[in-house]
Short mmCIF file of C-alpha atoms in Angstrom, two decimals:
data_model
loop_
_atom_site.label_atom_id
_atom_site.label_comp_id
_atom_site.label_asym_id
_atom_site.label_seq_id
_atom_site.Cartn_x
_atom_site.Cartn_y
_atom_site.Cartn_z
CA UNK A 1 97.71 -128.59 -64.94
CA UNK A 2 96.44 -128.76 -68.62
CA UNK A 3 95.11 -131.85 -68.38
CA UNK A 4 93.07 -131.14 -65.24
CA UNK A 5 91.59 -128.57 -67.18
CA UNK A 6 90.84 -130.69 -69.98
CA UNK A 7 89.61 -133.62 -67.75
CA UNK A 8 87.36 -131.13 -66.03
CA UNK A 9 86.07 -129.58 -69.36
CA UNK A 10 84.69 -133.02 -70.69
CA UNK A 11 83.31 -133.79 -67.04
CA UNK A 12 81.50 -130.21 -67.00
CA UNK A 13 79.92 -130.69 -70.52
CA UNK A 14 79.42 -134.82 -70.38
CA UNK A 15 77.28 -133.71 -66.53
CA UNK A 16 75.22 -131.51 -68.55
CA UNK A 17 74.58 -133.80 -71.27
CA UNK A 18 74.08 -136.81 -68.67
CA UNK A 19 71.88 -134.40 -66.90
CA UNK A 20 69.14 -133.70 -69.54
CA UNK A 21 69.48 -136.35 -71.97
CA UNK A 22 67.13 -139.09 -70.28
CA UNK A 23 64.95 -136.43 -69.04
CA UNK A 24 64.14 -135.20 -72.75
CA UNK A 25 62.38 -138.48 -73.31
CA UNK A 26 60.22 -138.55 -70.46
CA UNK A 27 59.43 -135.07 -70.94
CA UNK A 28 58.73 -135.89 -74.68
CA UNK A 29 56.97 -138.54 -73.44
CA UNK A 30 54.41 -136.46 -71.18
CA UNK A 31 53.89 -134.25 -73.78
CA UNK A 32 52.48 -136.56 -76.16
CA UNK A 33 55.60 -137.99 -78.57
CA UNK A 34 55.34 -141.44 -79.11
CA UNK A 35 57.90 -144.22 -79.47
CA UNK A 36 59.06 -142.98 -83.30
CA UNK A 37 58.89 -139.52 -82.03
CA UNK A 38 61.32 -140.17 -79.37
CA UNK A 39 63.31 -141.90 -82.05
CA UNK A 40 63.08 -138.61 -84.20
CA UNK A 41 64.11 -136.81 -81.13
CA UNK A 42 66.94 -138.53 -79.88
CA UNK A 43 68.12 -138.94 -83.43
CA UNK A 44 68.42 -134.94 -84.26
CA UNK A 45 71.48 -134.88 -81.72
CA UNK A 46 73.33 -136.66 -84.28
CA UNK A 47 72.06 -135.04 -86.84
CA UNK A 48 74.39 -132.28 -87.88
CA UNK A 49 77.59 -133.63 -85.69
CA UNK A 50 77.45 -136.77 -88.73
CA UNK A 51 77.39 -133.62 -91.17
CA UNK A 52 80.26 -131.46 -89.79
CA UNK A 53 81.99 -133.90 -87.46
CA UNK A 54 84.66 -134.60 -89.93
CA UNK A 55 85.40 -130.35 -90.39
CA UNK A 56 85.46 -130.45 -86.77
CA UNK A 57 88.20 -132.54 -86.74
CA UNK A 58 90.34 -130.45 -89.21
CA UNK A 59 89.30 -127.39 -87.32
CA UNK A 60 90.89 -128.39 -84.32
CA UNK A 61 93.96 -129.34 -86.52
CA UNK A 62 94.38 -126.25 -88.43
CA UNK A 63 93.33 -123.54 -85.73
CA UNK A 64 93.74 -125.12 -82.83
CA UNK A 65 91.95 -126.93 -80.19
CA UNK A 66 90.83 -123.96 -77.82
CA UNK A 67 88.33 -121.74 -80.33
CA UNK A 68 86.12 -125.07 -81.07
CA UNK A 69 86.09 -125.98 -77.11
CA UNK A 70 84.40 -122.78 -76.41
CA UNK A 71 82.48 -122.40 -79.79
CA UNK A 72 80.61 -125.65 -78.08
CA UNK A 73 80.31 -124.57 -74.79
CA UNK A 74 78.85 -121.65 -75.73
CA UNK A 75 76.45 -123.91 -77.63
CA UNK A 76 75.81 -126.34 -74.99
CA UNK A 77 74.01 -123.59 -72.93
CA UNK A 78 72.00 -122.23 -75.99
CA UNK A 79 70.84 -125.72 -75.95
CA UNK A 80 69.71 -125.38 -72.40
CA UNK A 81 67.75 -121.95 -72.96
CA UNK A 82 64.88 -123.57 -75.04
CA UNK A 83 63.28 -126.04 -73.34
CA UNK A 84 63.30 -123.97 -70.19
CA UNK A 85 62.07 -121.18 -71.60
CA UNK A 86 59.56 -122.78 -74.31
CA UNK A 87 57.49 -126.19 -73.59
CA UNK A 88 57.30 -127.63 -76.50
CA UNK A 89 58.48 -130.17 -78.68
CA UNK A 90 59.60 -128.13 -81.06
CA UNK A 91 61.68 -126.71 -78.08
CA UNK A 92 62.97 -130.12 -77.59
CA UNK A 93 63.94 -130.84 -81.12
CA UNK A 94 66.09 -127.24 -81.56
CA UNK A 95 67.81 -128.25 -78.21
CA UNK A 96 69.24 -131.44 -79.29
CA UNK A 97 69.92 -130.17 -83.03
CA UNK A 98 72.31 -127.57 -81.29
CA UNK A 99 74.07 -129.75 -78.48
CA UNK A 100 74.37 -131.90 -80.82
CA UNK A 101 76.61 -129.91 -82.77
CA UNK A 102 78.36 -128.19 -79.97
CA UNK A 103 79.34 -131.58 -78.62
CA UNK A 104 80.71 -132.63 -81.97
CA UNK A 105 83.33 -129.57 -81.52
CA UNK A 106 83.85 -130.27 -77.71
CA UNK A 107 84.23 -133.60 -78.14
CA UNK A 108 86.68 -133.71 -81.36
CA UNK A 109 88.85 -130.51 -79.62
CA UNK A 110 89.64 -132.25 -76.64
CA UNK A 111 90.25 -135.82 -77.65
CA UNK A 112 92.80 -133.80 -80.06
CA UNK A 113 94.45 -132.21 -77.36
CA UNK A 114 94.63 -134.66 -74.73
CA UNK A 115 96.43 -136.86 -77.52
CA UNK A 116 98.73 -134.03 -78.40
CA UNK A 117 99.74 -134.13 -75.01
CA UNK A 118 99.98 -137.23 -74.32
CA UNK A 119 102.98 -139.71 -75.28
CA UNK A 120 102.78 -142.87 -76.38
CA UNK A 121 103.69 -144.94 -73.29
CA UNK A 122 100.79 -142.95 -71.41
CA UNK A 123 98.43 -142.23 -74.11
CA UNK A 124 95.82 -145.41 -72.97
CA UNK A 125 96.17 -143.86 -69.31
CA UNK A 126 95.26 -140.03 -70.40
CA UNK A 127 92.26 -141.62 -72.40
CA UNK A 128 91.37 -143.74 -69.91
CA UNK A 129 91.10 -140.46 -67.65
CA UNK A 130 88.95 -138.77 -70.27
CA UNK A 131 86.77 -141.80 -70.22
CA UNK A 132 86.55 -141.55 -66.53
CA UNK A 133 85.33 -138.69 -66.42
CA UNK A 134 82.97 -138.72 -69.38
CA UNK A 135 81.79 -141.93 -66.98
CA UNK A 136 81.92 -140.10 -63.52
CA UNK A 137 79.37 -137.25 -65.30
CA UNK A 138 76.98 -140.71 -66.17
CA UNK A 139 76.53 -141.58 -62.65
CA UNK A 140 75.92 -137.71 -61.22
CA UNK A 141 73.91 -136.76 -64.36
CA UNK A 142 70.81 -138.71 -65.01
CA UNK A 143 70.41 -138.88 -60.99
CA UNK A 144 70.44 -135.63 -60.43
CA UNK A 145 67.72 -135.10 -63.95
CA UNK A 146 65.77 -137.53 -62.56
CA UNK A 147 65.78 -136.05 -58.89
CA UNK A 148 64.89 -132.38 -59.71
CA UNK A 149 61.95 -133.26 -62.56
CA UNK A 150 60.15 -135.70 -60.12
CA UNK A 151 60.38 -133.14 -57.38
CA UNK A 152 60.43 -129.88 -59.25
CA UNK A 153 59.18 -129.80 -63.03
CA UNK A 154 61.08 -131.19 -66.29
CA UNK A 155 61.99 -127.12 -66.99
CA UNK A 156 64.16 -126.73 -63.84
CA UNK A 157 66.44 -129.35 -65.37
CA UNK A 158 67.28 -127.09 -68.06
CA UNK A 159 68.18 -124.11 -66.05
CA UNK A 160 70.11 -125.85 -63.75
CA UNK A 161 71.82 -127.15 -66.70
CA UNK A 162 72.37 -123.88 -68.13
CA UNK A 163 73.49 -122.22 -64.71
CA UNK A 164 76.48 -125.14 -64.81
CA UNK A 165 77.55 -124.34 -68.21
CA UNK A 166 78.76 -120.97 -67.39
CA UNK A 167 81.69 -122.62 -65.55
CA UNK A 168 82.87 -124.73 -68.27
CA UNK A 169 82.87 -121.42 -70.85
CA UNK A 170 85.12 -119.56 -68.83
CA UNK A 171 87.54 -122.51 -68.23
CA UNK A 172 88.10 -123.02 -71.73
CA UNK A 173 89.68 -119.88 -72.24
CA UNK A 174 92.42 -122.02 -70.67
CA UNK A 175 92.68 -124.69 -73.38
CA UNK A 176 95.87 -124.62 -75.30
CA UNK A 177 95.78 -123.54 -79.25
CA UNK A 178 98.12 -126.49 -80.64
CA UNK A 179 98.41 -125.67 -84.32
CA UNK A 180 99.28 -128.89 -86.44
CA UNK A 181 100.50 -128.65 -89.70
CA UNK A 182 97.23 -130.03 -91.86
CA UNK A 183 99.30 -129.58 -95.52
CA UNK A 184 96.76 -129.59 -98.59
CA UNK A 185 92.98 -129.90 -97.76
CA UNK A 186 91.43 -133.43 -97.78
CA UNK A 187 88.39 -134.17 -99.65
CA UNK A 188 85.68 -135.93 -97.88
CA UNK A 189 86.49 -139.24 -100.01
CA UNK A 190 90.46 -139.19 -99.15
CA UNK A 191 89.00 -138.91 -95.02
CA UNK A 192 86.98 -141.52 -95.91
CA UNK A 193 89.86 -143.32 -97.19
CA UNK A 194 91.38 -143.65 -94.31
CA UNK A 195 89.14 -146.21 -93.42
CA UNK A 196 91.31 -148.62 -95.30
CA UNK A 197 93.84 -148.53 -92.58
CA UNK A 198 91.86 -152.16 -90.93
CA UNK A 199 92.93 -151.30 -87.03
CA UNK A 200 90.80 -147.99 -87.62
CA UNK A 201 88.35 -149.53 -89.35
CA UNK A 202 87.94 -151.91 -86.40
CA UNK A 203 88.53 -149.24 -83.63
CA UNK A 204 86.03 -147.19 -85.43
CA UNK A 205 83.29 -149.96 -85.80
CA UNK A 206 83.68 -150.93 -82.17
CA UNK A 207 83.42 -147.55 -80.78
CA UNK A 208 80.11 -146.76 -83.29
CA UNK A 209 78.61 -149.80 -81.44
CA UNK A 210 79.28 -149.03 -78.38
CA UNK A 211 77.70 -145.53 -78.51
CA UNK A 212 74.34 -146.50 -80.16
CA UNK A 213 73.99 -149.00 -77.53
CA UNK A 214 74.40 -146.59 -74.80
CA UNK A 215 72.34 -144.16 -76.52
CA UNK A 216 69.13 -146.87 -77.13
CA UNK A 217 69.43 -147.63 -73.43
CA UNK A 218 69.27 -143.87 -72.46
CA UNK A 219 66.78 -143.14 -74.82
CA UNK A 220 64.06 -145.94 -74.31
CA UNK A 221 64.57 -147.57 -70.82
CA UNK A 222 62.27 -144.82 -69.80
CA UNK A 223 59.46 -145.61 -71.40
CA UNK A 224 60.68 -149.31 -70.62
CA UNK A 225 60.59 -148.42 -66.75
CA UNK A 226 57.63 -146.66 -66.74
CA UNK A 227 55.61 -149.29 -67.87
CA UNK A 228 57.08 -151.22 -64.90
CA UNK A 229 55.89 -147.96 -63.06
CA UNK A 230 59.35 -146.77 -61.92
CA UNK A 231 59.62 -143.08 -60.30
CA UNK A 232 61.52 -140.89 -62.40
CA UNK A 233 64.23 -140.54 -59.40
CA UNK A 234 64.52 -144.58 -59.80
CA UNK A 235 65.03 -144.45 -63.48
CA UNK A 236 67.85 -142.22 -63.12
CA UNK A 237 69.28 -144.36 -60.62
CA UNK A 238 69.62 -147.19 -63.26
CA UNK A 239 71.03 -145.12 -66.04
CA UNK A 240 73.70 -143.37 -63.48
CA UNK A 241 74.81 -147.44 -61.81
CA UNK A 242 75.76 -148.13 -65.68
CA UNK A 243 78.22 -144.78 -65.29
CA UNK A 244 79.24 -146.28 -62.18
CA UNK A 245 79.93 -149.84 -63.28
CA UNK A 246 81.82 -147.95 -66.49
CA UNK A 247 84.09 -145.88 -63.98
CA UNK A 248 85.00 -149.44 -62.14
CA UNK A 249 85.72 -151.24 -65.12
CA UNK A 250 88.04 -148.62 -66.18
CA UNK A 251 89.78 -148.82 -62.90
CA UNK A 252 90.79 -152.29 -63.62
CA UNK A 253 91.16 -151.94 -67.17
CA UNK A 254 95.01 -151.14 -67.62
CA UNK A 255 95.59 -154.62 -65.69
CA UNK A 256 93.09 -156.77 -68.22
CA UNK A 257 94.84 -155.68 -71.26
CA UNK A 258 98.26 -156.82 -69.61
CA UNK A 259 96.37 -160.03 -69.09
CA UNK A 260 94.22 -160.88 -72.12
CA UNK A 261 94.86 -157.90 -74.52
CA UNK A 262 92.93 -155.64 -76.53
CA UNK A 263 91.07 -157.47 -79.05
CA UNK A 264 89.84 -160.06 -76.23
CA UNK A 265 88.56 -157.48 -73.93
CA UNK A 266 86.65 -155.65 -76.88
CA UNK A 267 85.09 -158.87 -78.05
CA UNK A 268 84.49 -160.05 -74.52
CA UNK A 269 83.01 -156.51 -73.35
CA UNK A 270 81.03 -156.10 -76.51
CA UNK A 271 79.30 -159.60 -75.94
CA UNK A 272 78.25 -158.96 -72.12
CA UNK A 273 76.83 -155.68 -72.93
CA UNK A 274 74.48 -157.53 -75.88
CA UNK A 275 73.75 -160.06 -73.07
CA UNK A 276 72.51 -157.46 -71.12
CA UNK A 277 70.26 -156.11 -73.56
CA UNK A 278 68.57 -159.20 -74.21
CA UNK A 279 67.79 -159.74 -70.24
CA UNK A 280 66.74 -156.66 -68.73
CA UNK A 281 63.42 -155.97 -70.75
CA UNK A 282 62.38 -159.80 -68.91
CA UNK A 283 63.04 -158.51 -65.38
CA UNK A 284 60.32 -155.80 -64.75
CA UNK A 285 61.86 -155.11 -60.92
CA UNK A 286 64.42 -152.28 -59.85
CA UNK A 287 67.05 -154.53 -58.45
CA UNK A 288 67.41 -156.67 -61.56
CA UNK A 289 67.45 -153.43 -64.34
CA UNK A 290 70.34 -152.35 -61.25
CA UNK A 291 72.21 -155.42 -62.03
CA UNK A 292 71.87 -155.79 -65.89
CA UNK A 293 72.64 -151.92 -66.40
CA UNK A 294 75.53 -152.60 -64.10
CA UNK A 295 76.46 -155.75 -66.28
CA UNK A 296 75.95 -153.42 -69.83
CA UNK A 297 78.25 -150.75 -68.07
CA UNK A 298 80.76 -153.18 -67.58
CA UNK A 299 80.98 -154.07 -71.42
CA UNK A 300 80.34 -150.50 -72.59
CA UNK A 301 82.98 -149.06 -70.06
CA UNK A 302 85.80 -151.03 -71.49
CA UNK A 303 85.02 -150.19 -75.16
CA UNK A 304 85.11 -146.44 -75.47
CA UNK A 305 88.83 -145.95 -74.28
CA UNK A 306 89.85 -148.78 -76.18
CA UNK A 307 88.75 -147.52 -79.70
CA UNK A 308 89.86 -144.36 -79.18
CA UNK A 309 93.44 -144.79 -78.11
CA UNK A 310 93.64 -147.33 -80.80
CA UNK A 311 91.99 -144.81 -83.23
CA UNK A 312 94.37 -141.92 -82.26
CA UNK A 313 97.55 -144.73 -82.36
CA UNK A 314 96.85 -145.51 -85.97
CA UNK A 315 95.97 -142.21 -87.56
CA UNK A 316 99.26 -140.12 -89.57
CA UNK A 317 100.60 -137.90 -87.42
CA UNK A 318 99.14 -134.67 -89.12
CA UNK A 319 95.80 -135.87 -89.20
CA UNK A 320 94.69 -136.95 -86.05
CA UNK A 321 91.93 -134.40 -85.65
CA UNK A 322 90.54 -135.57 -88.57
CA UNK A 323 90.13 -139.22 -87.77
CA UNK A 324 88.88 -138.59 -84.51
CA UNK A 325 86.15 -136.31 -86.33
CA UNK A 326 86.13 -139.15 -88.76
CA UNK A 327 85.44 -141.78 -85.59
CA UNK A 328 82.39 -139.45 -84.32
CA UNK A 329 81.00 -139.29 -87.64
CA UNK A 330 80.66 -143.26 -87.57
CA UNK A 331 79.45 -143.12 -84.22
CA UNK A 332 77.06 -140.12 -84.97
CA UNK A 333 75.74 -142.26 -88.22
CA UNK A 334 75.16 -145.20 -85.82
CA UNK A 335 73.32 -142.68 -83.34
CA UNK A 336 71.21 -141.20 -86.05
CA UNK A 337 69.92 -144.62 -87.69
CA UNK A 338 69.39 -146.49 -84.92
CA UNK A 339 67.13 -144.67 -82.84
CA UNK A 340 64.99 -144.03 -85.83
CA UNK A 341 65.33 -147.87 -86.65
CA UNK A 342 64.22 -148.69 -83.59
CA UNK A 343 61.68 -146.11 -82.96
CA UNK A 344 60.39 -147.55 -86.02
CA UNK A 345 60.64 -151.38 -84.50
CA UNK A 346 59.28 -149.93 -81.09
CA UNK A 347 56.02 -148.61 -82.61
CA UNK A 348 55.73 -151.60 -84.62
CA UNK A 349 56.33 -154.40 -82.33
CA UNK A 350 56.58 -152.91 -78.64
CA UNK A 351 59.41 -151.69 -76.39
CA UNK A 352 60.11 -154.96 -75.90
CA UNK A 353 61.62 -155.34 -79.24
CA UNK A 354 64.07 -152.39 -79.31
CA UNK A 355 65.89 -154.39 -76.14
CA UNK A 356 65.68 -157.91 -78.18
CA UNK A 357 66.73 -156.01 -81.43
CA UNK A 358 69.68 -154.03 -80.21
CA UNK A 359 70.64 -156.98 -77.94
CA UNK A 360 71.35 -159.01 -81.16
CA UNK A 361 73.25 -156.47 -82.95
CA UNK A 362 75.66 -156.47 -80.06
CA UNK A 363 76.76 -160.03 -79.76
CA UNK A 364 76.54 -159.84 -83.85
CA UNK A 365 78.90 -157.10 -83.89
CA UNK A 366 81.11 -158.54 -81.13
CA UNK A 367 81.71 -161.51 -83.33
CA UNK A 368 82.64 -159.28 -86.71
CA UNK A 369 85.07 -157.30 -84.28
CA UNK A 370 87.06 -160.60 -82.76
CA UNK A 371 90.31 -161.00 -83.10
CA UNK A 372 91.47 -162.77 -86.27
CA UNK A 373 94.78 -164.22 -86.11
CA UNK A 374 97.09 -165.26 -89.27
CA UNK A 375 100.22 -165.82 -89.82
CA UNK A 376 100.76 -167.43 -85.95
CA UNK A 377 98.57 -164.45 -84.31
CA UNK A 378 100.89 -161.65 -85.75
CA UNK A 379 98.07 -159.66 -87.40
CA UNK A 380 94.71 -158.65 -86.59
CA UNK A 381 92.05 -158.03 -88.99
CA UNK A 382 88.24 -157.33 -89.30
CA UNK A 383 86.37 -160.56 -89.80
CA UNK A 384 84.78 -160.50 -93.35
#
């Protein structure tokens, strides 16, 4: 029972996020914001979750898992109410800054409790769930966006979204309060420490690129598809096929690791979804961004569950809300430079560019997160 209600919390708040999150830069777009603008924007979700993500984290340990749950959904439709009340950028910009941080407390809660939970024999299933859903709410989300603003208006997106997050509040009334026991406080620099542990370090570096990459693809395929004059229905077709291709993968994922194991499948899935990158700004036709999205979902899909069973596996036993608030504030970091870096690189150099430039990064970082085996292939370390 408790996990369907966690596995329907993260799909309720992921369908709302899926929902609006592509829309906000084609609605940024018509109002006037230009490539670094839409970097700006898409940065200030990240924003304050780098700031408090770690907190989060030891929230959820010390008080439970339940008050933070409905501290952010409570958030997430505050975050709705501006833009469909006030069109603006400005609007824009307040909405993000505050999902942002109410998905930093969602997010951190329920990865805590869903570990808790869990055992260790069917931890990589329960995550694998989680990142089922979270995938499921990327194939219904950015269709459903794109469907209502080309046949309604960008602001009925919001208030559907904030008519579906009343749901979700009430629900997580429901999530347990599973106290840990957190001992002395942590400074920021002994969290940080933790990063010497080197399968967190490389759990935590593969999930950071994993979720700027999806966030650059939601972000600026837009404005990539509407120079290739795509409806705003087809562009959220694209964007939801990558959800789709990530639920598949997942499917078949507990059979590839019996096959090849972890580290292969990270470096492999890392590598096809930098491919991808590189080849989809060359296509210019629906049915080839269809198949290259499809191919990036495939890489993404595999990497998200992956880091973050390993990340929960290797954290002390006490402290595993902290190091998952400690793995969102690399990824937020990641998803707060690079869309500014590559708003940046758009406006310099094209649209083009941010495809080419991210593309490379991938396959870079799939090669500093391959499996490096001493000793006979006993260990496995972060290439230096």
């Amino acid at each position: 029972m408790m996990l369907r209600i966690i596995i329907f919390s993260v799909f309720a708040f992921q369908l709302i996020i899926n929902i609006t999150r592509p829309i906000i830069t084609l609605y940024a777009s018509d109002l006037g914001s230009n490539t670094f603008e839409i970097g700006i924007l898409t940065a200030a979700f990240s924003f304050f979750p780098l700031l408090f993500a770690l907190h989060a984290g030891r929230i959820a340990d010390k008080y439970g898992d339940r008050y933070p749950v409905i501290f952010g959904m409570i958030g997430l439709a505050v975050g709705m109410f501006f833009p469909y009340f006030f069109t603006s950028i400005s609007a824009l910009y307040i909405s993000q800054l505050i999902v942002g941080i109410s998905n930093i407390f969602i997010a951190v809660s329920l990865q805590n409790v869903i570990g808790t939970i869990a055992t260790e024999s069917n931890r990589d299933q329960y995550f694998s769930m989680f990142g089922m859903a979270v995938a499921a709410a990327s194939v219904l989300g950015p269709m459903l966006g794109g469907y209502i603003s080309e046949h309604y208006n960008y602001n009925s997106v919001f208030l559907i979204s904030l008519l579906l997050s009343i749901l979700p509040i009430i629900i997580s009334l429901k999530i347990p309060a599973i106290k840990k026991d957190v001992g002395e406080k942590k400074s920021i620099i002994e969290s940080i420490g933790l990063l010497k542990i080197p399968l967190l370090k490389k759990a935590l570096f593969s999930s950071a690129l994993v979720l700027y990459s999806r966030d650059i693809f939601v972000a600026y395929f837009p404005i990539l598809a509407k120079e290739s004059h795509l409806s705003n229905s087809q562009i959220g077709l694209v964007i939801s096929l990558q959800g789709l291709a990530m639920i598949i993968i997942r499917f078949i994922l507990p059979r590839l690791l019996l096959i090849m194991g972890r580290d292969y499948i990270l470096f492999i899935s890392v590598l096809l979804a930098g491919a991808s990158f590189l080849l989809i700004p060359f296509t210019g036709s629906l049915t080839f961004y269809c198949v290259f999205s499809c191919l990036m979902g495939f890489g993404l899909g595999c990497g998200q569950p992956l880091s973050l069973t390993t990340t929960y596996n290797a954290s002390p036993l006490n402290r595993t809300g902290e190091v998952l608030g400690l793995r969102l504030s690399t990824n937020r970091l990641s998803q707060l430079i690079a869309p500014i870096f590559f708003g940046i690189v758009g406006t310099w150099m094209g649209i083009l560019s941010v495809f080419l430039f991210s593309g490379f990064f991938l396959i870079g970082g799939s090669w500093f997160i391959k499996e490096n085996k001493t000793n006979g292939g006993g260990s496995v370390e972060i290439n230096k």
